[in-house]
């Protein structure tokens, strides 16, 4: 698929998945067990994806924050965690 080719071309160290569908896809290709976005979100997972060693960070799709104040707060917390990790990994 196109997404796989793009990931191979970019060879990212960190993949942030936004929402259930993208998380389920990346988890399935990386051999990770996906129990749902609510369970997976906000955690960092080390994975092998198409031969690349990557870290995966799932969170809710940003549109969820538009519909629910509680999701909005969770998204803010998740992106704060992500900011710290990006800094630690010297990605920015």
Short mmCIF file of C-alpha atoms in Angstrom, two decimals:
data_model
loop_
_atom_site.label_atom_id
_atom_site.label_comp_id
_atom_site.label_asym_id
_atom_site.label_seq_id
_atom_site.Cartn_x
_atom_site.Cartn_y
_atom_site.Cartn_z
CA UNK A 1 0.00 0.00 0.00
CA UNK A 2 0.89 3.63 -0.52
CA UNK A 3 1.29 4.33 3.21
CA UNK A 4 3.81 1.52 3.57
CA UNK A 5 5.87 2.92 0.68
CA UNK A 6 5.79 6.40 2.21
CA UNK A 7 6.93 5.10 5.60
CA UNK A 8 9.75 3.13 3.97
CA UNK A 9 10.86 6.23 2.04
CA UNK A 10 10.83 8.48 5.10
CA UNK A 11 12.12 5.87 7.60
CA UNK A 12 10.76 7.72 10.65
CA UNK A 13 11.89 6.95 14.17
CA UNK A 14 8.47 7.90 15.57
CA UNK A 15 5.01 7.32 14.12
CA UNK A 16 2.04 9.10 15.71
CA UNK A 17 -1.27 7.47 14.87
CA UNK A 18 -4.42 9.55 15.13
CA UNK A 19 -7.50 7.49 15.82
CA UNK A 20 -8.66 3.90 15.76
CA UNK A 21 -8.18 3.07 12.08
CA UNK A 22 -4.62 4.32 11.68
CA UNK A 23 -3.60 2.75 14.98
CA UNK A 24 -5.16 -0.61 14.08
CA UNK A 25 -3.36 -0.58 10.71
CA UNK A 26 0.08 0.27 12.10
CA UNK A 27 -0.31 -2.17 14.99
CA UNK A 28 -1.31 -4.98 12.63
CA UNK A 29 1.66 -4.33 10.32
CA UNK A 30 4.02 -4.12 13.33
CA UNK A 31 2.73 -7.30 14.97
CA UNK A 32 1.33 -5.44 17.99
CA UNK A 33 -1.95 -6.42 19.63
CA UNK A 34 -4.65 -3.77 19.23
CA UNK A 35 -7.41 -3.83 21.84
CA UNK A 36 -8.89 -0.46 20.94
CA UNK A 37 -7.78 3.15 20.79
CA UNK A 38 -8.86 3.91 24.36
CA UNK A 39 -6.57 1.18 25.67
CA UNK A 40 -3.66 1.96 23.33
CA UNK A 41 -3.61 5.76 23.46
CA UNK A 42 -1.07 7.81 25.34
CA UNK A 43 1.62 5.11 25.45
CA UNK A 44 4.82 4.60 23.49
CA UNK A 45 5.33 1.25 21.79
CA UNK A 46 8.60 -0.02 20.34
CA UNK A 47 7.88 -1.88 17.13
CA UNK A 48 9.39 -3.31 13.99
CA UNK A 49 7.48 -1.98 11.00
CA UNK A 50 8.50 -3.24 7.55
CA UNK A 51 12.00 -3.87 8.89
CA UNK A 52 12.29 -0.43 10.49
CA UNK A 53 12.63 -0.04 14.24
CA UNK A 54 10.11 2.64 15.18
CA UNK A 55 8.31 4.00 18.19
CA UNK A 56 4.53 4.24 17.81
CA UNK A 57 2.43 6.72 19.79
CA UNK A 58 -1.35 6.36 19.35
CA UNK A 59 -3.87 8.96 20.41
CA UNK A 60 -7.46 9.86 19.62
CA UNK A 61 -8.24 11.51 16.31
CA UNK A 62 -8.20 15.30 16.85
CA UNK A 63 -11.83 15.55 15.65
CA UNK A 64 -12.83 13.72 18.85
CA UNK A 65 -11.71 16.79 20.78
CA UNK A 66 -14.20 18.92 18.87
CA UNK A 67 -17.10 16.80 20.08
CA UNK A 68 -16.11 16.11 23.66
CA UNK A 69 -14.38 18.21 26.28
CA UNK A 70 -13.04 15.10 28.00
CA UNK A 71 -11.41 13.92 24.75
CA UNK A 72 -10.00 17.39 24.24
CA UNK A 73 -8.27 17.23 27.62
CA UNK A 74 -6.91 13.74 26.89
CA UNK A 75 -5.55 14.94 23.54
CA UNK A 76 -3.83 17.86 25.25
CA UNK A 77 -2.24 15.48 27.77
CA UNK A 78 -1.15 13.07 25.03
CA UNK A 79 0.43 15.83 22.95
CA UNK A 80 2.28 17.11 26.01
CA UNK A 81 3.75 13.60 26.47
CA UNK A 82 4.60 13.55 22.79
CA UNK A 83 6.38 16.91 23.01
CA UNK A 84 8.61 15.59 25.81
CA UNK A 85 9.43 12.41 23.85
CA UNK A 86 10.22 14.34 20.66
CA UNK A 87 12.61 16.49 22.68
CA UNK A 88 14.21 13.45 24.33
CA UNK A 89 14.68 11.77 20.96
CA UNK A 90 16.09 15.02 19.55
CA UNK A 91 13.63 14.95 16.67
CA UNK A 92 12.95 18.68 16.74
#
